[in-house]
Structure formats: C-alpha cells, structure tokens
Coordinates of C-alpha atoms and ligand atoms in Angstrom, one line a residue:
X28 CA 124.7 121.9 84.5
X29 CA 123.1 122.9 87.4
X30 CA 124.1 125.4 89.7
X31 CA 125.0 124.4 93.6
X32 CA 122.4 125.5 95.7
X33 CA 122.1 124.6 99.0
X34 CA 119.6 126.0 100.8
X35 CA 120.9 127.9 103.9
X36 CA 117.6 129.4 105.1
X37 CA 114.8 128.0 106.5
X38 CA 111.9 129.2 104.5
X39 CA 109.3 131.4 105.8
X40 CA 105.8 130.1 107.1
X41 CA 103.7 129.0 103.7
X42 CA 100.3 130.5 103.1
X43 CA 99.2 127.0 102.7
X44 CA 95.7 126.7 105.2
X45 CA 92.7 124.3 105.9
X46 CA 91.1 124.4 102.2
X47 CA 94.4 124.1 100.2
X48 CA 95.2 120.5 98.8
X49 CA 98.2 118.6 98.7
X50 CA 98.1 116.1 95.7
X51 CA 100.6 113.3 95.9
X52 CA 102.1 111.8 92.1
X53 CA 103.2 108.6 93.4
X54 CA 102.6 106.0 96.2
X55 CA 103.0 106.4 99.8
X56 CA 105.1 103.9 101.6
X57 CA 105.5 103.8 105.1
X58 CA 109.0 104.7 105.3
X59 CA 109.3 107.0 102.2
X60 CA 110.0 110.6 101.2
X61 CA 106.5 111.5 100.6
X62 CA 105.2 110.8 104.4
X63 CA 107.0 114.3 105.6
X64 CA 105.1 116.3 103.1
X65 CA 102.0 114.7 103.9
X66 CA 102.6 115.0 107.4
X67 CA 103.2 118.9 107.0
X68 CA 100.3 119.0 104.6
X69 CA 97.7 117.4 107.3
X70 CA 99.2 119.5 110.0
X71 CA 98.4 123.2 107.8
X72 CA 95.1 121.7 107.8
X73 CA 95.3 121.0 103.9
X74 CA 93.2 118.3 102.0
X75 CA 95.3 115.5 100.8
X76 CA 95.0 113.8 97.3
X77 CA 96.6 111.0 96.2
X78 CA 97.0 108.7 92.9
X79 CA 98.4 105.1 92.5
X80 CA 100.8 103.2 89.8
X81 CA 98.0 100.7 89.6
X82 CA 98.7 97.0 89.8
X83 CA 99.6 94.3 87.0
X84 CA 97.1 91.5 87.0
X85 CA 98.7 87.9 86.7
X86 CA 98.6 88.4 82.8
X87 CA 100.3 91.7 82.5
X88 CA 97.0 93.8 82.4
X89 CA 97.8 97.1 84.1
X90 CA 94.7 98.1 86.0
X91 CA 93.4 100.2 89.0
X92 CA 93.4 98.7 92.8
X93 CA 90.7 97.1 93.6
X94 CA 88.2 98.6 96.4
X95 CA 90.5 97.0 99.2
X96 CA 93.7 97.7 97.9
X97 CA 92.1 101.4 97.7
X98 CA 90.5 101.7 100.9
X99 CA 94.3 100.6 102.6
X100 CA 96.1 103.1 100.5
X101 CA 93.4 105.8 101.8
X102 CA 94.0 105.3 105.1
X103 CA 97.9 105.3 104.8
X104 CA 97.7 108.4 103.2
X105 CA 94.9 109.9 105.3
X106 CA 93.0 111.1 101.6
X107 CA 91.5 110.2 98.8
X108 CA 93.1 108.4 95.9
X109 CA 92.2 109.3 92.5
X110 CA 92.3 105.7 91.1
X111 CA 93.8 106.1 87.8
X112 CA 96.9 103.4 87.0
X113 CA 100.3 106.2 86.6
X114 CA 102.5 103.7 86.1
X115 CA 105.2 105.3 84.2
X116 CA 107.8 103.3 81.8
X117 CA 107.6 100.6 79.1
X118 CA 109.0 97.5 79.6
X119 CA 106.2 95.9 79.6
X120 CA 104.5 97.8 76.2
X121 CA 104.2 95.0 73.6
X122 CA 103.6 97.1 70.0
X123 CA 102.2 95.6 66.9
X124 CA 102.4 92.3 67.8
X125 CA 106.1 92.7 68.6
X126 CA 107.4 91.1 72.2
X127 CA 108.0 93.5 75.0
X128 CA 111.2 94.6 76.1
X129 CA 110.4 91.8 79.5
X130 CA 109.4 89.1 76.7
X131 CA 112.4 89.8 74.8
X132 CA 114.8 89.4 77.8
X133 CA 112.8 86.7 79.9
X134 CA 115.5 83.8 78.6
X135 CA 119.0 86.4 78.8
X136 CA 121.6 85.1 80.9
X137 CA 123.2 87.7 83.0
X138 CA 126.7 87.0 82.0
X139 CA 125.7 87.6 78.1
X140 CA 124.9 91.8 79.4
X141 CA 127.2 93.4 76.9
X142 CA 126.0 91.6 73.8
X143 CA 122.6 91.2 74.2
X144 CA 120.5 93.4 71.7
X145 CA 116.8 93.9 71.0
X146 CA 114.3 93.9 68.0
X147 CA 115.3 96.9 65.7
X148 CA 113.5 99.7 66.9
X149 CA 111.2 97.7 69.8
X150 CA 113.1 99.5 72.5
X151 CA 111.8 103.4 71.2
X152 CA 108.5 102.0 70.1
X153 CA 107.6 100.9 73.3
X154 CA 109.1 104.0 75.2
X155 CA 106.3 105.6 72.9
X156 CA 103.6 103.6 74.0
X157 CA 104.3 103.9 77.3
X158 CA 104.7 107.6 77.6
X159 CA 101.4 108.1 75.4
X160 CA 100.0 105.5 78.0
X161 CA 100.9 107.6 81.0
X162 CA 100.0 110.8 79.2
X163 CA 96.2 109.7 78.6
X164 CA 96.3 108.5 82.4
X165 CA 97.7 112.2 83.7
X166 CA 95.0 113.9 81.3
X167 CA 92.1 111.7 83.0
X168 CA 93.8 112.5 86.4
X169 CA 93.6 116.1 85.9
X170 CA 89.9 115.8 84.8
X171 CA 88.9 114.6 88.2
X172 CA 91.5 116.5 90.1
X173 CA 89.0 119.7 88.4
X174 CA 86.2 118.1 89.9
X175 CA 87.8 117.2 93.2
X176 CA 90.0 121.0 94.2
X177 CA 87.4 124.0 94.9
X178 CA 87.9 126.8 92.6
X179 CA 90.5 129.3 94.6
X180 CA 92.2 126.7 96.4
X181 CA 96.2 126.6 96.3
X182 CA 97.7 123.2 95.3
X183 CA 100.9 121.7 95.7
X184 CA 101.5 119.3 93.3
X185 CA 104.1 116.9 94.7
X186 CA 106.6 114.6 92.2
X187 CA 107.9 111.1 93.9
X188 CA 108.1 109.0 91.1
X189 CA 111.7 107.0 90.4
X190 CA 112.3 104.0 89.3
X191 CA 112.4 102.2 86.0
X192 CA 114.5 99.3 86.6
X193 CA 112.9 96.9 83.5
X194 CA 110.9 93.8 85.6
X195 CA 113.4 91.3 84.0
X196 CA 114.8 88.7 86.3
X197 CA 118.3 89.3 84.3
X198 CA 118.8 92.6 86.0
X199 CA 119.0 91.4 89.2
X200 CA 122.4 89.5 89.7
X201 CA 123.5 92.2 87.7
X202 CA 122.7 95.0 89.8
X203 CA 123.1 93.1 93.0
X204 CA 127.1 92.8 91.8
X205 CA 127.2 96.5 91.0
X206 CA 125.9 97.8 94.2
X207 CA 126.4 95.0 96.4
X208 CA 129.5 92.9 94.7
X209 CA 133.1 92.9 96.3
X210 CA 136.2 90.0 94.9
X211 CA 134.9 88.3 92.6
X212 CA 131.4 89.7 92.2
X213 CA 132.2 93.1 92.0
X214 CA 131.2 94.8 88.3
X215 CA 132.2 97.8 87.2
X216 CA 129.0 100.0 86.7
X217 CA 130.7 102.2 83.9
X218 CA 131.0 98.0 82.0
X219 CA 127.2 97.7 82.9
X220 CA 126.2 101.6 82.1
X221 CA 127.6 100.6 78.4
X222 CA 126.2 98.1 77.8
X223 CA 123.2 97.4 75.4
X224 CA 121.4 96.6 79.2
X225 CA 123.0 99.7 80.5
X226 CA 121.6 101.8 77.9
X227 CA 118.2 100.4 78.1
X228 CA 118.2 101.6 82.4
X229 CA 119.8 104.6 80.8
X230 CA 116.5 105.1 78.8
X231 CA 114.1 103.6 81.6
X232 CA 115.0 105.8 84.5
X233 CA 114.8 109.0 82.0
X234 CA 111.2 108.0 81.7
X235 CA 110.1 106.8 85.3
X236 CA 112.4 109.5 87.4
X237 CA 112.6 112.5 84.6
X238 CA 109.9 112.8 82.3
X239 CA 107.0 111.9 84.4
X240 CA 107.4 115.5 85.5
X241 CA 107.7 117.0 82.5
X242 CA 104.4 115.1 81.6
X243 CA 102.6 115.7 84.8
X244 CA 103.7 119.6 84.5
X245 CA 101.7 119.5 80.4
X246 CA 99.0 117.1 81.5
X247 CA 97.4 119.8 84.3
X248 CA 97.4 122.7 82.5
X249 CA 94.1 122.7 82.5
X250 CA 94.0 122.4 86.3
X251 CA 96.8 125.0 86.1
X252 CA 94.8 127.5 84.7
X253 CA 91.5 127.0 86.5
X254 CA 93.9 127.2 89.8
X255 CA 94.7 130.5 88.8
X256 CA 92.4 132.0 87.1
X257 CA 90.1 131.3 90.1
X258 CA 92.6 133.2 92.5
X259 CA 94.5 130.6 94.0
X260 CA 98.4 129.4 93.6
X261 CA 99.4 126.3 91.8
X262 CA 103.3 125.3 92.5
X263 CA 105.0 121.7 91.5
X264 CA 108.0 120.0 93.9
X265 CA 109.8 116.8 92.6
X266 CA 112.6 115.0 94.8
X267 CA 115.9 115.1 93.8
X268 CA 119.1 113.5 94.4
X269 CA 122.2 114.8 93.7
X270 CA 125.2 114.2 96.7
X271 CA 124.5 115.8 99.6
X272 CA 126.7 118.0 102.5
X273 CA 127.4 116.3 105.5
X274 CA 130.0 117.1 108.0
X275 CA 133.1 115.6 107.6
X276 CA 135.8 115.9 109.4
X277 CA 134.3 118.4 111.3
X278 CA 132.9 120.6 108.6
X279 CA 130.2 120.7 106.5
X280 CA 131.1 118.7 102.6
X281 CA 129.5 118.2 99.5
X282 CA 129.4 114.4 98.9
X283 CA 127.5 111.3 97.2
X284 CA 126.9 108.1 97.3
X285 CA 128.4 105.9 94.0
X286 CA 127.9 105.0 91.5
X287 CA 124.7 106.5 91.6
X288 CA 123.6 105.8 88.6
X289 CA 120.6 107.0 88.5
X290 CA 121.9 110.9 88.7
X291 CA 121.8 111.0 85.0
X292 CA 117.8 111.3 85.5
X293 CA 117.7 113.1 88.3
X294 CA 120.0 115.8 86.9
X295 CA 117.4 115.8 83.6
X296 CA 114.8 116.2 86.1
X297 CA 116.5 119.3 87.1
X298 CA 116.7 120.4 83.7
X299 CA 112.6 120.1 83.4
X300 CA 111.9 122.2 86.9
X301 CA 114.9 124.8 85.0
X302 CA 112.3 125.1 81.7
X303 CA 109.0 125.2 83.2
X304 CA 110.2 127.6 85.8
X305 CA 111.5 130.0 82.8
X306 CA 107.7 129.7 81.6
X307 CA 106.7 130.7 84.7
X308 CA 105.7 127.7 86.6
X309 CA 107.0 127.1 89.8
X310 CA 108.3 124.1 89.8
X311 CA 111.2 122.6 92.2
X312 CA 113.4 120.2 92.6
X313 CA 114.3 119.3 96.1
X314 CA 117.7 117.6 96.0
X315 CA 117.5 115.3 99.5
X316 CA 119.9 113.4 101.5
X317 CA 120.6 109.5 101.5
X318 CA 118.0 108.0 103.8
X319 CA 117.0 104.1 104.0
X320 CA 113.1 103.9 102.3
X321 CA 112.0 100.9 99.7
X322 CA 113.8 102.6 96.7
X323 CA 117.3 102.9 98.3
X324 CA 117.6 99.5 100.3
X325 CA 119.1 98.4 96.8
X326 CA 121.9 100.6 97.1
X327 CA 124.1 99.3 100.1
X328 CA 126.4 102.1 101.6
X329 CA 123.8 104.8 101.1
X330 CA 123.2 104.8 104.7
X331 CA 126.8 105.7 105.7
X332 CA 126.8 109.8 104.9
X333 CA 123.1 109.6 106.9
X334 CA 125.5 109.1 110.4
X335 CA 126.8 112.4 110.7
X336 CA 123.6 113.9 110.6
X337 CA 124.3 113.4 114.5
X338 CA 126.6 115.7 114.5
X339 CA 125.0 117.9 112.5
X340 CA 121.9 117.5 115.2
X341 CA 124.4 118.6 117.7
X342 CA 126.0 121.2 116.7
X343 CA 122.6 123.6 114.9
X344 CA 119.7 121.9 117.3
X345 CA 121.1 122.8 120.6
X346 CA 122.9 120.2 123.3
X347 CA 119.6 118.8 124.9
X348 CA 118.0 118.2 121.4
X349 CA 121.1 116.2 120.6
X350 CA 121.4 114.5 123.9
X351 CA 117.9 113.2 123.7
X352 CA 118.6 111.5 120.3
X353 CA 121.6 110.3 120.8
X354 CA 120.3 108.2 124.0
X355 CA 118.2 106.6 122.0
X356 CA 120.6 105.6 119.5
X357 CA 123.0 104.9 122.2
X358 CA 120.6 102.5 123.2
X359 CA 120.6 100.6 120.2
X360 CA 124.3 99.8 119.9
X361 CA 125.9 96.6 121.4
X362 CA 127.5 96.9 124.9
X363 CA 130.6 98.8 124.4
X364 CA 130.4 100.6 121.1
X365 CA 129.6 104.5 121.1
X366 CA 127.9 107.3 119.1
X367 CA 131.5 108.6 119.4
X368 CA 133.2 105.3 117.9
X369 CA 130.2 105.6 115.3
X370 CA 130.9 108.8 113.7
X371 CA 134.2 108.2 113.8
X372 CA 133.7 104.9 111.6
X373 CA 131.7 106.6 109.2
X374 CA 133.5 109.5 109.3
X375 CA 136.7 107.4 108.0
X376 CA 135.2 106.3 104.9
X377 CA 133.6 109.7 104.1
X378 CA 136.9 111.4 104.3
X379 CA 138.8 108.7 102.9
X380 CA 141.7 110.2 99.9
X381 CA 140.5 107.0 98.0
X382 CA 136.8 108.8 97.6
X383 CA 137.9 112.3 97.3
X384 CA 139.6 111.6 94.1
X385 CA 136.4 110.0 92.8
X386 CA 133.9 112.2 93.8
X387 CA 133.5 115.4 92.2
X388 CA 130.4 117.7 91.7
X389 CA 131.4 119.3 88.3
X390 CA 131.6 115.4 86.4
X391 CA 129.0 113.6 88.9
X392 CA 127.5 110.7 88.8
X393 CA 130.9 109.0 89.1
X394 CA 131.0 105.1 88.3
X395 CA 132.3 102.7 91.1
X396 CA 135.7 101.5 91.2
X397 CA 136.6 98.3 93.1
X398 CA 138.5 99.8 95.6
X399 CA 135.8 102.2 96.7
X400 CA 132.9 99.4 96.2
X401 CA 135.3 97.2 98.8
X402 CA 135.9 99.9 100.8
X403 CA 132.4 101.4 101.2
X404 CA 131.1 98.0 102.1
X405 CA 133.0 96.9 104.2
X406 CA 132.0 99.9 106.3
X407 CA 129.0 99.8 105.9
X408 CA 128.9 96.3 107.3
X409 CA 131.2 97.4 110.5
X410 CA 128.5 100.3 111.1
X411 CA 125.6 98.0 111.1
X412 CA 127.4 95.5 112.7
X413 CA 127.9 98.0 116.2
X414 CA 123.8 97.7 116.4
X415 CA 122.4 95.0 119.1
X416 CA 119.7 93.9 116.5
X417 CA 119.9 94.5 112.5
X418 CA 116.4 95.4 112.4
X419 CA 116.7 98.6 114.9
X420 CA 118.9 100.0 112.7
X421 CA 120.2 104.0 113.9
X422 CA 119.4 104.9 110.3
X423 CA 116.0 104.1 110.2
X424 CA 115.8 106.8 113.0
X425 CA 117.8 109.5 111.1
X426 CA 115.6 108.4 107.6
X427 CA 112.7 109.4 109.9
X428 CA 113.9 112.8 111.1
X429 CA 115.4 113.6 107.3
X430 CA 112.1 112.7 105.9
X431 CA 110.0 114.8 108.1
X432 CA 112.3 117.8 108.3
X433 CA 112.8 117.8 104.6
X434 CA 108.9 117.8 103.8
X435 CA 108.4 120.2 106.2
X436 CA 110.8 122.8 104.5
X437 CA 109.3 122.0 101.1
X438 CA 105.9 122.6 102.0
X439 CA 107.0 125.8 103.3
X440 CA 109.8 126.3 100.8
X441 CA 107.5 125.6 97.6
X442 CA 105.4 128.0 98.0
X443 CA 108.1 130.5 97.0
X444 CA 111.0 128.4 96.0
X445 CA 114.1 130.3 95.6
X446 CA 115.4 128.4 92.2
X447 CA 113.9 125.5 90.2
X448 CA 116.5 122.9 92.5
X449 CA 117.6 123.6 95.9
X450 CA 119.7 121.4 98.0
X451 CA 118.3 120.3 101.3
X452 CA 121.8 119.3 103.2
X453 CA 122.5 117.9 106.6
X454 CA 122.8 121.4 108.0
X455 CA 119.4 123.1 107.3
X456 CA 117.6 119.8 108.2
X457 CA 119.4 119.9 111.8
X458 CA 118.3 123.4 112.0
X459 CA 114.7 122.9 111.6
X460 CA 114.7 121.1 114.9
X461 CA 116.5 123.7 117.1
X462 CA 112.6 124.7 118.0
X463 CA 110.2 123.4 120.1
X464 CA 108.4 122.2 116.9
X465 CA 110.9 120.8 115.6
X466 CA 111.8 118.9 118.6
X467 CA 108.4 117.3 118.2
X468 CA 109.7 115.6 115.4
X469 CA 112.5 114.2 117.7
X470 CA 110.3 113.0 120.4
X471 CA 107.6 111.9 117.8
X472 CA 108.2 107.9 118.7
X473 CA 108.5 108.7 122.6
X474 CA 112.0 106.2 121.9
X475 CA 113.6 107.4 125.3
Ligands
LIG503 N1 115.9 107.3 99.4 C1 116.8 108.2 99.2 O1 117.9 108.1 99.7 C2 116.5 109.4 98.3 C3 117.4 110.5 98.3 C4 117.0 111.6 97.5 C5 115.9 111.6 96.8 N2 115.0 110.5 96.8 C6 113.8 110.6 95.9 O2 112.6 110.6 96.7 C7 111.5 110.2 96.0 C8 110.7 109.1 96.7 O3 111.5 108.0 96.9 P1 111.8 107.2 98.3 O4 113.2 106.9 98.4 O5 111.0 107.9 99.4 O6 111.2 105.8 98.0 P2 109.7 105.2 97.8 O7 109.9 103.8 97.4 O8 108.9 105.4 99.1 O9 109.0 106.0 96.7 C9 109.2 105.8 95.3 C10 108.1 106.4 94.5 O10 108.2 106.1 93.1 C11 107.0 105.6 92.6 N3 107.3 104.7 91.5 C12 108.1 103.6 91.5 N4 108.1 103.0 90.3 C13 107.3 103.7 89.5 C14 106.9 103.6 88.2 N5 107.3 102.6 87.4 N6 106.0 104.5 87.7 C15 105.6 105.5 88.5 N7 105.9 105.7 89.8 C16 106.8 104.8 90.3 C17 106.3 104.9 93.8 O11 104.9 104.8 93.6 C18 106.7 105.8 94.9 O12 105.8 106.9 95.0 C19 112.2 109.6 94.7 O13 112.1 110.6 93.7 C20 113.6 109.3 95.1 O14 114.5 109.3 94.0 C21 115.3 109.4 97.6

C-alpha cells in the first residue's frame, strides 16, 4: 500500500533547458493531461517527441497513421512523432486461429454479464500476444528515440497511457449503468467487478494503465544507458489517480470519486514507479485531481470535487487572482445563481455522512452503492444545470488550470522527485498561481 504523499512544496526550478527532450508515451488530445507538460516542456525551450497508438484499419489491422493523420498530430503536439503503433492491450489479439476476446463477445447480451465465459485459456493467450506485441513496438521506439536525442541530453520520459476498456459493444450499456445508472438502471459495480466481464476489465486496465510502464521502463534501457553514460539525466513520470484533497467544508480533505474502478491499476502502477525507483530509476507517479478530458467524460460526477478548486484559488493565489476567475465563471452561470450557491452545492455532496462512510483511503477503490450513485448524480446534474449553456461548462475552465499547473510542477518536480508517487492536490496546484507566472495561466484565454 502506498504511502500518502501529498506534495506540499512547490518544487524547485528543473535543470531542464533548450536541448533537453520531452518524449510523450501516449496521444495528445486537446483537452488532456499531457498538454500541461508539453506546454512547460516548450516553454524550458526543450525538444518535444511524441509517439501514437496507431490506428485499426477497417479489418482490424493495427498500423501506423498515415502521412496526414501524422502531420495533424505534429502540429498538435508542436514535435515530431515517432510513428510506431503503441497500442497497448489485447482484445483484439486473435492466437492460433482461436477468436479474439471482441470476436468472442461480439453476439453477448449485456444482461447475460455474470455468466458469460470465454475459450479456456484465450483470455491469457492473448494478454501474451499483446504485451509481446507492445514490447517489440517499445524496443523499435527506443531504437529511433537513440537516433533522434543527442548524446548528453536529459530526457523526461512522460507515461499517459489508460485505458483498456475491451472494443465490445456489450460493455457499453453496462458501464453506462454503472457510472451513469440511477432506479432502475443503476448496477452495482462490485456485481459487474465479479463478474467473468468484470475480471476481464480487471485484466485489461492492468495492461493498458499499469504495465505499459513497466514495459516502457525495460524497453529503453538502452536509451537509459546511453542517456547516462553520455552525461545527461534520464527520469520517467506516469499519471496517477488515486482520490484527491479538496477543501471541504472549509478545510482541505482527502477524497475520490466512486467507484473508481480503475484504482486497482493505477495503484499497481504505483507499485512499478515503487520497484524501479529501488533500482535506481527515477520514476514517478503523479497522482492528479478529477478534471473533464476524453478519458473521464465516462465517468459522470467526476467533475463535482474539481469546484472547490475555487476556493482553493482563493484562499493560496491571493484575492485578485481569484477575483479574476471567478468573473469569468460568474459569467457563465444563469441569471441568479452564484459562485457562492455553487460551492455550496458541491460542497453538500462532498461532505455528505452518506460518502464519508464509503470513502476511505486505507480500503480504496470503493464500489458504488445506490444511494451514493443517486446522490452523486443528481448533483452533478443541479451543478451543470446553474450554467447558461452546457457546453461552457466552469469545469472545463478549472480542467484547464489543473492541467497546466499540474504539468508544470511535474516537469519541475521530476527532475528530482521526492518519492516514486506524489499527490498533486487542490492546494499546491492553487499555489502555483499565486505568481505572476502562474497568473499567466489564469489569463491564458483572455476570458474576462
Ligand atoms: N481525467 C482525469 O480526471 C484524470 C485524473 C488523474 C489521472 N488521470 C490520468 O491522466 C492520464 C491522461 O489521461 P487524460 O484524462 O488526460 O485523458 P486523455 O484521453 O487525453 O489521455 C489518455 C491517454 O491514454 C492513451 N491510451 C488510451 N488507450 C490506449 C491504449 N489502448 N493503449 C495505449 N495508450 C492508450 C491515449 O493515447 C492518451 O495518451 C491517464 O493516465 C489518466 O488516467 C486522469
């Protein structure tokens, strides 16, 4: 289990400079994680590298984008991508002739989810195939990543990869119901997280979130040693998730969003940055608050702990900081709701007896119980409600600030991380915009 450590200082200035290179293991979407790291990267001056999952051609081919697809992702990410296919999991890995996990489950009905059951020994088969698939695709990555980083050069090699729900049509309805269901269409994720389709997730997002960093940490070692040996510094950050402190109530509490289900990966990715860090690597895990990016929108209710990150703004950034912002949000509210009446709303669900007897750091992930599910979402839907228009959401705001503060301070923090996982909570991100640099991050979209 890992220990609880939030991170309480910011970091001191990096000796990342123009030369050094940032290489990205995962895709860059507009509104993800990965854009704050790369914006701090291009701001040191460093050289940016990144990869893609590939795409799957109309008969399941996995294969690398093509020269348009490319030339977009480059200019999204401001570098070059090495164009190697890392997509990581295996439901699609058909071995010996014997249907893939997908085929096997293309005709399951989602009501059938606890008996369903797969071809003996198809389900670890193809988890081999696809792990010795992505660790031939890591070795070639590193080969040109040699090529591509000057001898000397320091290089942050940066984790997002999570993921891993199997491309099954059966899993929607189900997962809709456990993250989205209330009455009658609520499910029980602990029913689900037993299940024979439970257990396959179980095994899925242990591949795609977890081991991919274990297998990107063997697959440069190479790289590793040339960085070293050639006088520069080679460090490896993955993102993390595991509850984060908000204010509640007025102070500052550990929470999470559930039933994160999920955790039980991003807790083993912990585990990996623990090991390689006792062999000396420096790798971190950088446990980050709930924002709204591609990856989360499935998990309605995420959103609501991201509110008091207002407050938190207020009380470490300094009054005009927090005025500033909260015009602009105020702005985006229907006539006659408040920031006030906001924080308040959220506020009540976050420190709501019904969730502090679920949540709990020392047994976390917790599953969902109806109660909570009903309860959760039904504030949710009052908080998005208060907004004049559902697509100028307040929390795509905060995601913004949260992911540019928090790539900011694992640039810096990397470099020399205190422990192989940190927290990055509500307070430390506030405090990175108390200066005028940090304001910049504020004023970034001019907003008021
Ligand atoms: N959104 C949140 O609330 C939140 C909170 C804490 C941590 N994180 C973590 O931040 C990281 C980035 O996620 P994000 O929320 O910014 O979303 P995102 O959708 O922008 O990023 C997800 C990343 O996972 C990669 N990916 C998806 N499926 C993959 C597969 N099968 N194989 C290999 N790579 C795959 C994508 O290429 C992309 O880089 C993830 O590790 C996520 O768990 C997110």
């Amino acid at each position: 289990m890992t220990e609880y450590r939030p991170l309480r200082q910011l970091p001191e200035p990096s000796a990342y400079k123009t030369g050094d290179v940032l290489v990205l293991v995962g895709e860059l979407f507009g509104r993800g994680y990965a854009n704050g790291l790369v914006d701090e990267a291009r701001r040191v001056g460093m050289t940016i590298i990144g990869t893609t999952v590939g795409r799957r051609d109309t008969d399941g081919t996995l294969r690398p984008l093509t020269v348009e697809e490319r030339e977009q992702a480059e200019i999204l990410l401001g570098g070059k991508i090495v164009n190697i296919p890392l997509e990581a999991g295996f439901d699609l890995e058909s071995v010996d002739g014997v249907p893939s996990i997908a085929e096997q489950l293309k005709k399951a009905r989602p009501d059938d989810y606890a008996s369903i059951s797969f071809i003996e020994g198809s389900v670890e088969n193809a988890r081999q195939a696809g792990t010795t698939r992505l660790r031939s695709h890591l070795a070639e990555l590193e080969k040109e990543l040699i090529q591509l980083i000057p001898p000397g050069a320091n290089v942050l090699v940066a984790h997002a990869m999570a993921g891993g729900i199997p491309r099954v049509r059966v899993f929607m309805p189900l997962l809709n119901r456990i993250f989205k269901g209330t009455g009658e269409k609520y499910l029980a994720s602990e029913l689900f997280w037993n299940s024979p389709l439970g257990q396959l997730c179980d095994s899925s997002f242990n591949e795609v979130t977890a081991d991919t960093f274990r297998y990107l940490i063997e697959e440069t070692t190479a790289l590793r040693e040339r960085t070293t040996a050639s006088g520069g510094r080679i460090c490896y950050s993955a993102y993390g998730y595991h509850g984060t402190e908000v204010l509640v109530n007025g102070s500052y509490q550990w929470q999470s969003y559930t039933p994160y289900v999920q955790g039980f990966a991003k807790m083993r990715l912990e585990d990996i940055a623990a090991e390689a860090t006792s062999r000396g690597i420096p790798a971190t895990v950088y446990n980050c608050p709930e924002i709204q990016t591609n990856s989360s929108a499935l998990f309605l209710g995420v959103e609501i702990s991201l509110y008091p990150l207002l407050g938190a703004i207020r009380r470490e950034a300094g009054e005009e900081n927090a005025a500033h912002l909260e015009a602009c949000c105020q702005a985006m509210l229907k006539e006659g709701e408040s920031i006030a009446s906001l924080l308040e709303r959220a506020d009540r669900y976050l420190s709501s007896p019904l969730l502090a007897e679920i949540v709990d750091f020392s047994t976390w992930p917790q599953h969902n119980t109806r109660e909570q599910a009903e309860l959760m979402l039904a504030s949710s839907a009052e908080l998005m409600d208060m907004h004049q228009d559902q697509k100028q959401l307040i929390c795509a705001e905060l995601s913004r600030i949260v992911f540019l503060t928090t790539g900011r301070i694992m640039l810096h923090s990397a470099w020399n991380p205190p422990a192989s996982t940190v927290w990055l909570n509500h307070d430390i991100l506030a405090r990175l915009l108390a200066d005028e640099l940090g304001a910049g991050i504020l004023c970034q979209k001019g907003t008021v």
